[in-house]
GROMACS .gro file of C-alpha atoms in nm:
model
  400
    1UNK     CA    1  10.038  11.298  11.999
    2UNK     CA    2  10.280  11.552  11.871
    3UNK     CA    3  10.497  11.742  12.116
    4UNK     CA    4  10.634  12.086  12.047
    5UNK     CA    5  10.979  12.189  12.162
    6UNK     CA    6  11.029  12.564  12.209
    7UNK     CA    7  11.237  12.745  11.949
    8UNK     CA    8  11.606  12.748  12.034
    9UNK     CA    9  11.673  13.114  11.980
   10UNK     CA   10  11.353  13.309  11.922
   11UNK     CA   11  11.002  13.296  12.062
   12UNK     CA   12  10.856  13.200  11.726
   13UNK     CA   13  10.969  13.136  11.370
   14UNK     CA   14  11.008  13.460  11.178
   15UNK     CA   15  11.023  13.521  10.807
   16UNK     CA   16  11.226  13.786  10.635
   17UNK     CA   17  10.965  13.992  10.445
   18UNK     CA   18  11.219  14.068  10.171
   19UNK     CA   19  11.417  13.745  10.136
   20UNK     CA   20  11.719  13.726   9.911
   21UNK     CA   21  11.663  13.463   9.640
   22UNK     CA   22  12.038  13.412   9.619
   23UNK     CA   23  12.102  13.279   9.966
   24UNK     CA   24  12.469  13.284  10.069
   25UNK     CA   25  12.653  12.957  10.044
   26UNK     CA   26  12.804  12.798  10.351
   27UNK     CA   27  13.185  12.789  10.372
   28UNK     CA   28  13.190  12.416  10.425
   29UNK     CA   29  13.013  12.351  10.092
   30UNK     CA   30  13.325  12.305   9.880
   31UNK     CA   31  13.387  11.941   9.965
   32UNK     CA   32  13.048  11.785   9.890
   33UNK     CA   33  13.124  11.620   9.557
   34UNK     CA   34  13.018  11.286   9.703
   35UNK     CA   35  12.670  11.411   9.792
   36UNK     CA   36  12.400  11.142   9.765
   37UNK     CA   37  12.053  11.249   9.652
   38UNK     CA   38  11.787  11.152   9.906
   39UNK     CA   39  11.508  11.397   9.823
   40UNK     CA   40  11.395  11.646   9.558
   41UNK     CA   41  11.101  11.885   9.563
   42UNK     CA   42  10.983  12.215   9.414
   43UNK     CA   43  10.901  12.521   9.621
   44UNK     CA   44  10.546  12.661   9.625
   45UNK     CA   45  10.566  12.851   9.293
   46UNK     CA   46  10.806  12.607   9.120
   47UNK     CA   47  11.065  12.880   9.078
   48UNK     CA   48  11.317  12.678   9.278
   49UNK     CA   49  11.374  12.321   9.385
   50UNK     CA   50  11.556  12.173   9.681
   51UNK     CA   51  11.744  11.846   9.716
   52UNK     CA   52  11.849  11.658  10.027
   53UNK     CA   53  12.172  11.460  10.029
   54UNK     CA   54  12.382  11.248  10.264
   55UNK     CA   55  12.583  11.566  10.329
   56UNK     CA   56  12.311  11.831  10.372
   57UNK     CA   57  12.089  12.015  10.126
   58UNK     CA   58  12.108  12.229   9.812
   59UNK     CA   59  11.872  12.478   9.646
   60UNK     CA   60  11.858  12.547   9.273
   61UNK     CA   61  11.693  12.824   9.076
   62UNK     CA   62  11.491  12.700   8.777
   63UNK     CA   63  11.509  12.998   8.543
   64UNK     CA   64  11.788  13.053   8.481
   65UNK     CA   65  11.907  12.717   8.609
   66UNK     CA   66  12.179  12.755   8.870
   67UNK     CA   67  12.270  12.646   9.220
   68UNK     CA   68  12.179  12.931   9.453
   69UNK     CA   69  12.258  12.779   9.788
   70UNK     CA   70  12.426  12.479   9.947
   71UNK     CA   71  12.472  12.376  10.307
   72UNK     CA   72  12.681  12.074  10.395
   73UNK     CA   73  12.690  11.985  10.762
   74UNK     CA   74  13.026  11.936  10.927
   75UNK     CA   75  12.944  11.584  11.044
   76UNK     CA   76  12.807  11.486  10.702
   77UNK     CA   77  12.450  11.443  10.828
   78UNK     CA   78  12.185  11.342  10.576
   79UNK     CA   79  11.866  11.539  10.501
   80UNK     CA   80  11.566  11.333  10.388
   81UNK     CA   81  11.314  11.619  10.348
   82UNK     CA   82  11.376  11.984  10.255
   83UNK     CA   83  11.061  12.196  10.236
   84UNK     CA   84  11.112  12.552  10.118
   85UNK     CA   85  10.890  12.851  10.197
   86UNK     CA   86  10.893  13.028   9.861
   87UNK     CA   87  11.243  13.191   9.857
   88UNK     CA   88  11.281  13.299  10.216
   89UNK     CA   89  11.532  13.202  10.483
   90UNK     CA   90  11.299  12.958  10.663
   91UNK     CA   91  11.300  12.588  10.572
   92UNK     CA   92  11.163  12.269  10.726
   93UNK     CA   93  11.421  11.990  10.750
   94UNK     CA   94  11.391  11.621  10.841
   95UNK     CA   95  11.691  11.395  10.877
   96UNK     CA   96  11.742  11.100  10.644
   97UNK     CA   97  11.991  10.865  10.485
   98UNK     CA   98  12.247  10.641  10.651
   99UNK     CA   99  12.362  10.911  10.894
  100UNK     CA  100  12.068  11.151  10.956
  101UNK     CA  101  12.155  11.505  11.061
  102UNK     CA  102  11.831  11.518  11.264
  103UNK     CA  103  11.605  11.241  11.399
  104UNK     CA  104  11.361  11.120  11.128
  105UNK     CA  105  11.073  11.170  11.372
  106UNK     CA  106  11.138  11.545  11.409
  107UNK     CA  107  11.067  11.846  11.189
  108UNK     CA  108  11.334  12.110  11.238
  109UNK     CA  109  11.243  12.470  11.153
  110UNK     CA  110  11.570  12.604  11.011
  111UNK     CA  111  11.654  12.973  10.979
  112UNK     CA  112  11.946  13.004  10.744
  113UNK     CA  113  12.005  13.368  10.835
  114UNK     CA  114  12.095  13.238  11.182
  115UNK     CA  115  12.235  12.906  11.050
  116UNK     CA  116  12.047  12.715  11.315
  117UNK     CA  117  11.716  12.560  11.410
  118UNK     CA  118  11.467  12.797  11.573
  119UNK     CA  119  11.200  12.540  11.650
  120UNK     CA  120  11.112  12.174  11.625
  121UNK     CA  121  10.811  11.945  11.615
  122UNK     CA  122  10.857  11.594  11.758
  123UNK     CA  123  10.649  11.285  11.689
  124UNK     CA  124  10.634  10.919  11.791
  125UNK     CA  125  10.683  10.793  11.437
  126UNK     CA  126  10.878  10.887  11.126
  127UNK     CA  127  10.783  11.204  10.941
  128UNK     CA  128  10.677  11.122  10.584
  129UNK     CA  129  10.632  11.475  10.445
  130UNK     CA  130  10.614  11.843  10.540
  131UNK     CA  131  10.417  12.117  10.363
  132UNK     CA  132  10.458  12.489  10.434
  133UNK     CA  133  10.244  12.799  10.389
  134UNK     CA  134  10.324  13.140  10.529
  135UNK     CA  135  10.066  13.079  10.799
  136UNK     CA  136  10.069  12.701  10.850
  137UNK     CA  137  10.296  12.399  10.888
  138UNK     CA  138  10.154  12.063  10.784
  139UNK     CA  139  10.330  11.746  10.899
  140UNK     CA  140  10.241  11.409  10.747
  141UNK     CA  141  10.293  11.079  10.930
  142UNK     CA  142  10.192  10.738  10.799
  143UNK     CA  143   9.847  10.745  10.960
  144UNK     CA  144   9.805  11.108  11.073
  145UNK     CA  145   9.840  11.463  10.954
  146UNK     CA  146   9.900  11.756  11.191
  147UNK     CA  147   9.833  12.121  11.109
  148UNK     CA  148  10.016  12.391  11.309
  149UNK     CA  149  10.007  12.768  11.320
  150UNK     CA  150  10.340  12.895  11.188
  151UNK     CA  151  10.363  13.190  11.427
  152UNK     CA  152  10.368  12.995  11.754
  153UNK     CA  153  10.375  12.626  11.649
  154UNK     CA  154  10.035  12.572  11.808
  155UNK     CA  155   9.858  12.253  11.702
  156UNK     CA  156   9.535  12.349  11.524
  157UNK     CA  157   9.405  12.028  11.368
  158UNK     CA  158   9.482  11.659  11.327
  159UNK     CA  159   9.351  11.421  11.063
  160UNK     CA  160   9.340  11.040  11.058
  161UNK     CA  161   9.423  10.881  10.721
  162UNK     CA  162   9.453  10.538  10.567
  163UNK     CA  163   9.811  10.404  10.564
  164UNK     CA  164  10.010  10.673  10.381
  165UNK     CA  165  10.375  10.563  10.367
  166UNK     CA  166  10.456  10.805  10.081
  167UNK     CA  167  10.333  11.102  10.286
  168UNK     CA  168  10.081  11.211  10.023
  169UNK     CA  169   9.936  11.555  10.097
  170UNK     CA  170   9.870  11.875   9.903
  171UNK     CA  171   9.785  12.226  10.018
  172UNK     CA  172   9.679  12.545   9.843
  173UNK     CA  173   9.914  12.844   9.835
  174UNK     CA  174   9.691  13.137   9.746
  175UNK     CA  175   9.701  13.383  10.037
  176UNK     CA  176   9.324  13.399  10.082
  177UNK     CA  177   9.252  13.026  10.057
  178UNK     CA  178   9.370  12.735  10.274
  179UNK     CA  179   9.267  12.400  10.130
  180UNK     CA  180   9.428  12.068  10.230
  181UNK     CA  181   9.387  11.742  10.038
  182UNK     CA  182   9.492  11.402  10.172
  183UNK     CA  183   9.392  11.035  10.153
  184UNK     CA  184   9.074  10.950  10.343
  185UNK     CA  185   9.018  10.646  10.562
  186UNK     CA  186   8.911  10.419  10.276
  187UNK     CA  187   9.082  10.287   9.964
  188UNK     CA  188   9.051  10.530   9.675
  189UNK     CA  189   8.900  10.805   9.890
  190UNK     CA  190   9.021  11.165   9.909
  191UNK     CA  191   8.957  11.404  10.197
  192UNK     CA  192   8.954  11.779  10.131
  193UNK     CA  193   8.957  12.035  10.411
  194UNK     CA  194   8.836  12.388  10.331
  195UNK     CA  195   8.958  12.565  10.643
  196UNK     CA  196   8.817  12.906  10.557
  197UNK     CA  197   8.473  12.752  10.505
  198UNK     CA  198   8.511  12.507  10.794
  199UNK     CA  199   8.401  12.238  10.552
  200UNK     CA  200   8.523  11.881  10.494
  201UNK     CA  201   8.452  11.703  10.166
  202UNK     CA  202   8.510  11.333  10.098
  203UNK     CA  203   8.555  11.227   9.734
  204UNK     CA  204   8.545  10.868   9.606
  205UNK     CA  205   8.811  10.923   9.345
  206UNK     CA  206   8.920  10.572   9.241
  207UNK     CA  207   8.851  10.204   9.303
  208UNK     CA  208   9.221  10.140   9.369
  209UNK     CA  209   9.443  10.309   9.625
  210UNK     CA  210   9.543  10.672   9.569
  211UNK     CA  211   9.902  10.705   9.447
  212UNK     CA  212   9.940  11.075   9.359
  213UNK     CA  213   9.739  11.399   9.357
  214UNK     CA  214   9.775  11.776   9.321
  215UNK     CA  215   9.578  12.093   9.393
  216UNK     CA  216   9.555  12.418   9.201
  217UNK     CA  217   9.706  12.721   9.375
  218UNK     CA  218   9.367  12.826   9.513
  219UNK     CA  219   9.265  12.470   9.602
  220UNK     CA  220   8.962  12.476   9.374
  221UNK     CA  221   9.064  12.179   9.159
  222UNK     CA  222   9.209  11.841   9.256
  223UNK     CA  223   9.381  11.598   9.017
  224UNK     CA  224   9.414  11.236   9.134
  225UNK     CA  225   9.572  10.912   9.014
  226UNK     CA  226   9.548  10.561   9.153
  227UNK     CA  227   9.797  10.276   9.177
  228UNK     CA  228   9.678  10.159   8.834
  229UNK     CA  229   9.817  10.481   8.686
  230UNK     CA  230   9.612  10.471   8.367
  231UNK     CA  231   9.361  10.749   8.437
  232UNK     CA  232   9.388  11.092   8.599
  233UNK     CA  233   9.068  11.252   8.726
  234UNK     CA  234   9.000  11.618   8.799
  235UNK     CA  235   8.749  11.716   9.067
  236UNK     CA  236   8.586  12.030   9.201
  237UNK     CA  237   8.699  12.031   9.564
  238UNK     CA  238   8.393  12.214   9.699
  239UNK     CA  239   8.125  11.970   9.587
  240UNK     CA  240   8.334  11.670   9.477
  241UNK     CA  241   8.208  11.677   9.118
  242UNK     CA  242   8.426  11.492   8.868
  243UNK     CA  243   8.496  11.748   8.596
  244UNK     CA  244   8.729  11.566   8.360
  245UNK     CA  245   8.907  11.236   8.310
  246UNK     CA  246   9.222  11.192   8.103
  247UNK     CA  247   9.417  10.882   8.007
  248UNK     CA  248   9.791  10.852   8.057
  249UNK     CA  249   9.805  10.514   7.885
  250UNK     CA  250   9.669  10.160   7.874
  251UNK     CA  251   9.934   9.983   8.083
  252UNK     CA  252   9.962  10.001   8.460
  253UNK     CA  253  10.213  10.265   8.570
  254UNK     CA  254  10.336  10.439   8.882
  255UNK     CA  255  10.251  10.808   8.869
  256UNK     CA  256  10.537  11.010   9.019
  257UNK     CA  257  10.396  11.362   9.002
  258UNK     CA  258  10.101  11.573   8.889
  259UNK     CA  259  10.117  11.949   8.837
  260UNK     CA  260   9.866  12.215   8.734
  261UNK     CA  261   9.981  12.521   8.543
  262UNK     CA  262   9.938  12.846   8.738
  263UNK     CA  263   9.617  12.931   8.552
  264UNK     CA  264   9.493  12.569   8.562
  265UNK     CA  265   9.488  12.555   8.184
  266UNK     CA  266   9.719  12.254   8.167
  267UNK     CA  267   9.799  11.943   8.370
  268UNK     CA  268  10.137  11.765   8.357
  269UNK     CA  269  10.192  11.402   8.454
  270UNK     CA  270  10.513  11.202   8.502
  271UNK     CA  271  10.535  10.825   8.552
  272UNK     CA  272  10.775  10.531   8.554
  273UNK     CA  273  10.697  10.471   8.187
  274UNK     CA  274  10.944  10.745   8.097
  275UNK     CA  275  10.692  10.978   7.933
  276UNK     CA  276  10.581  11.318   8.060
  277UNK     CA  277  10.231  11.402   7.938
  278UNK     CA  278  10.052  11.737   7.920
  279UNK     CA  279   9.673  11.749   7.908
  280UNK     CA  280   9.458  12.046   7.818
  281UNK     CA  281   9.190  12.123   8.078
  282UNK     CA  282   8.840  12.244   8.005
  283UNK     CA  283   8.676  12.269   8.344
  284UNK     CA  284   8.458  12.529   8.513
  285UNK     CA  285   8.610  12.711   8.806
  286UNK     CA  286   8.454  12.674   9.149
  287UNK     CA  287   8.250  12.979   9.251
  288UNK     CA  288   8.451  13.227   9.454
  289UNK     CA  289   8.335  13.230   9.815
  290UNK     CA  290   8.436  13.529  10.031
  291UNK     CA  291   8.453  13.305  10.336
  292UNK     CA  292   8.740  13.096  10.198
  293UNK     CA  293   9.005  13.327  10.341
  294UNK     CA  294   8.839  13.396  10.675
  295UNK     CA  295   9.045  13.346  10.984
  296UNK     CA  296   9.371  13.307  10.796
  297UNK     CA  297   9.608  13.524  10.995
  298UNK     CA  298   9.968  13.414  10.994
  299UNK     CA  299  10.327  13.509  10.942
  300UNK     CA  300  10.402  13.836  10.765
  301UNK     CA  301  10.462  13.833  10.392
  302UNK     CA  302  10.247  13.795  10.084
  303UNK     CA  303  10.204  13.504   9.851
  304UNK     CA  304  10.257  13.709   9.538
  305UNK     CA  305  10.062  13.470   9.320
  306UNK     CA  306   9.700  13.549   9.405
  307UNK     CA  307   9.404  13.332   9.320
  308UNK     CA  308   9.419  13.184   8.973
  309UNK     CA  309   9.124  13.135   8.744
  310UNK     CA  310   9.057  12.829   8.537
  311UNK     CA  311   9.023  12.920   8.171
  312UNK     CA  312   8.948  12.696   7.871
  313UNK     CA  313   9.257  12.539   7.722
  314UNK     CA  314   9.383  12.650   7.382
  315UNK     CA  315   9.455  12.295   7.279
  316UNK     CA  316   9.199  12.017   7.304
  317UNK     CA  317   9.291  11.671   7.424
  318UNK     CA  318   9.287  11.432   7.131
  319UNK     CA  319   9.063  11.133   7.161
  320UNK     CA  320   9.074  10.793   7.002
  321UNK     CA  321   8.991  10.776   6.632
  322UNK     CA  322   8.709  10.546   6.734
  323UNK     CA  323   8.552  10.798   6.972
  324UNK     CA  324   8.242  10.813   6.751
  325UNK     CA  325   8.169  10.462   6.885
  326UNK     CA  326   8.141  10.592   7.241
  327UNK     CA  327   7.887  10.387   7.432
  328UNK     CA  328   7.945  10.083   7.213
  329UNK     CA  329   8.316  10.015   7.250
  330UNK     CA  330   8.494   9.999   7.585
  331UNK     CA  331   8.569  10.326   7.765
  332UNK     CA  332   8.934  10.304   7.659
  333UNK     CA  333   8.849  10.404   7.300
  334UNK     CA  334   8.676  10.729   7.397
  335UNK     CA  335   8.927  10.848   7.657
  336UNK     CA  336   9.095  11.186   7.636
  337UNK     CA  337   9.462  11.150   7.552
  338UNK     CA  338   9.757  11.375   7.620
  339UNK     CA  339   9.807  11.690   7.417
  340UNK     CA  340  10.189  11.698   7.434
  341UNK     CA  341  10.456  11.448   7.539
  342UNK     CA  342  10.826  11.409   7.614
  343UNK     CA  343  11.019  11.085   7.651
  344UNK     CA  344  11.267  11.018   7.933
  345UNK     CA  345  11.455  10.708   8.054
  346UNK     CA  346  11.211  10.450   8.191
  347UNK     CA  347  11.216  10.346   8.556
  348UNK     CA  348  11.372  10.666   8.689
  349UNK     CA  349  11.175  10.900   8.913
  350UNK     CA  350  11.109  11.244   8.764
  351UNK     CA  351  10.916  11.535   8.915
  352UNK     CA  352  10.741  11.781   8.686
  353UNK     CA  353  10.627  12.143   8.721
  354UNK     CA  354  10.532  12.427   8.489
  355UNK     CA  355  10.800  12.688   8.427
  356UNK     CA  356  10.756  13.060   8.478
  357UNK     CA  357  10.804  13.117   8.106
  358UNK     CA  358  10.487  13.056   7.908
  359UNK     CA  359  10.435  12.704   7.771
  360UNK     CA  360  10.740  12.553   7.942
  361UNK     CA  361  10.786  12.250   8.164
  362UNK     CA  362  11.055  12.188   8.428
  363UNK     CA  363  11.159  11.830   8.505
  364UNK     CA  364  11.385  11.728   8.795
  365UNK     CA  365  11.508  11.370   8.813
  366UNK     CA  366  11.624  11.182   9.118
  367UNK     CA  367  11.921  11.082   8.907
  368UNK     CA  368  12.037  11.443   8.938
  369UNK     CA  369  11.910  11.566   8.601
  370UNK     CA  370  11.733  11.891   8.509
  371UNK     CA  371  11.529  11.953   8.193
  372UNK     CA  372  11.348  12.254   8.055
  373UNK     CA  373  11.099  12.181   7.778
  374UNK     CA  374  10.872  12.388   7.557
  375UNK     CA  375  10.538  12.274   7.416
  376UNK     CA  376  10.323  12.408   7.135
  377UNK     CA  377   9.996  12.529   7.295
  378UNK     CA  378   9.806  12.498   6.967
  379UNK     CA  379   9.935  12.182   6.798
  380UNK     CA  380  10.087  11.991   7.090
  381UNK     CA  381  10.291  11.685   6.996
  382UNK     CA  382  10.647  11.612   7.107
  383UNK     CA  383  10.789  11.876   7.339
  384UNK     CA  384  11.118  12.047   7.253
  385UNK     CA  385  11.412  12.025   7.494
  386UNK     CA  386  11.548  12.374   7.562
  387UNK     CA  387  11.794  12.296   7.840
  388UNK     CA  388  11.955  12.000   8.011
  389UNK     CA  389  12.189  11.998   8.310
  390UNK     CA  390  12.331  11.740   8.546
  391UNK     CA  391  12.348  11.873   8.899
  392UNK     CA  392  12.470  11.545   9.048
  393UNK     CA  393  12.709  11.301   8.887
  394UNK     CA  394  12.553  10.969   8.792
  395UNK     CA  395  12.768  10.772   9.032
  396UNK     CA  396  12.664  11.000   9.320
  397UNK     CA  397  12.288  10.971   9.274
  398UNK     CA  398  12.043  10.738   9.442
  399UNK     CA  399  11.719  10.676   9.256
  400UNK     CA  400  11.443  10.619   9.510
   0.00000   0.00000   0.00000
């Protein structure tokens, strides 16, 4: 059972309603050249990403690419999880590395305007992941997920899952819709919570174990991949209908990340095969339900993104040249294939997101690399590299 420690300096976490995207850098940041990369993750709208190191944490802006903030702790404590809340001063931190700054079984609510923790959530086992909304905090353990109210850290819900060592969990970020997706209790099963509707939906997504998944901003669509890593499936989260299936490749692969574009027109996939794929989506949007946003009162501030509609893609996914033999030849020959691709070093872990500029992709590698790519929305094919940067030296990085 989770225990909640009271905030150290205020009665509840507060969020600056007009946060400065260029957070001030800490004075002790100058001597962190030996930082070791322990974690990387995008914020809710993919406009920034955060990394955790053996020294502290850093935040980078994606467009234009630049370091906007760095905090290195005096004792050199490691940060294993850094979860941003859009661009505001509140972050969730979990210790990690060889010398953790905080216990790995605690989530520290950090206010960088005060340069201190204003609350904490303690557990009996190691925290695997943290997800933030303006009104909720979601903490993922290996077998349980806890949902808290952000305003007072009150426990609202807990979910039992199958063993989940990677901390797989996804939440919606549209202000009027709170949807949570996580592994179910059985192999290959997904559980989707529609909190506004007070509805739980179980989806038998794959025969093998779930390895990666993503939600659209409004939580209406779910993309899933299994440990086989050959197929990605897209589901309607309300009724569990499988809407589309796309093929990453024929060989088994580990899927590192899945990402929908903001209008759910495209899906990006990264894997250990060293290729980032983009698929065009042609799926109907779930019907808008006015009850989805009911009861969602939380911390002040607006999402700024709104609910996004699914529209038909401009580019169609190419199929096999033998697709006319569908029903005769094996399923492999009639699969939908990626619309655009980009090749990276194999075996390294890369996270992918859609850029704020139209038809662009952002890639962050756990080797400390940053890429911005452009793709042709009509013809597809090989993506064009627009920008490359190394934000950690190769001998300082740690590929997880």
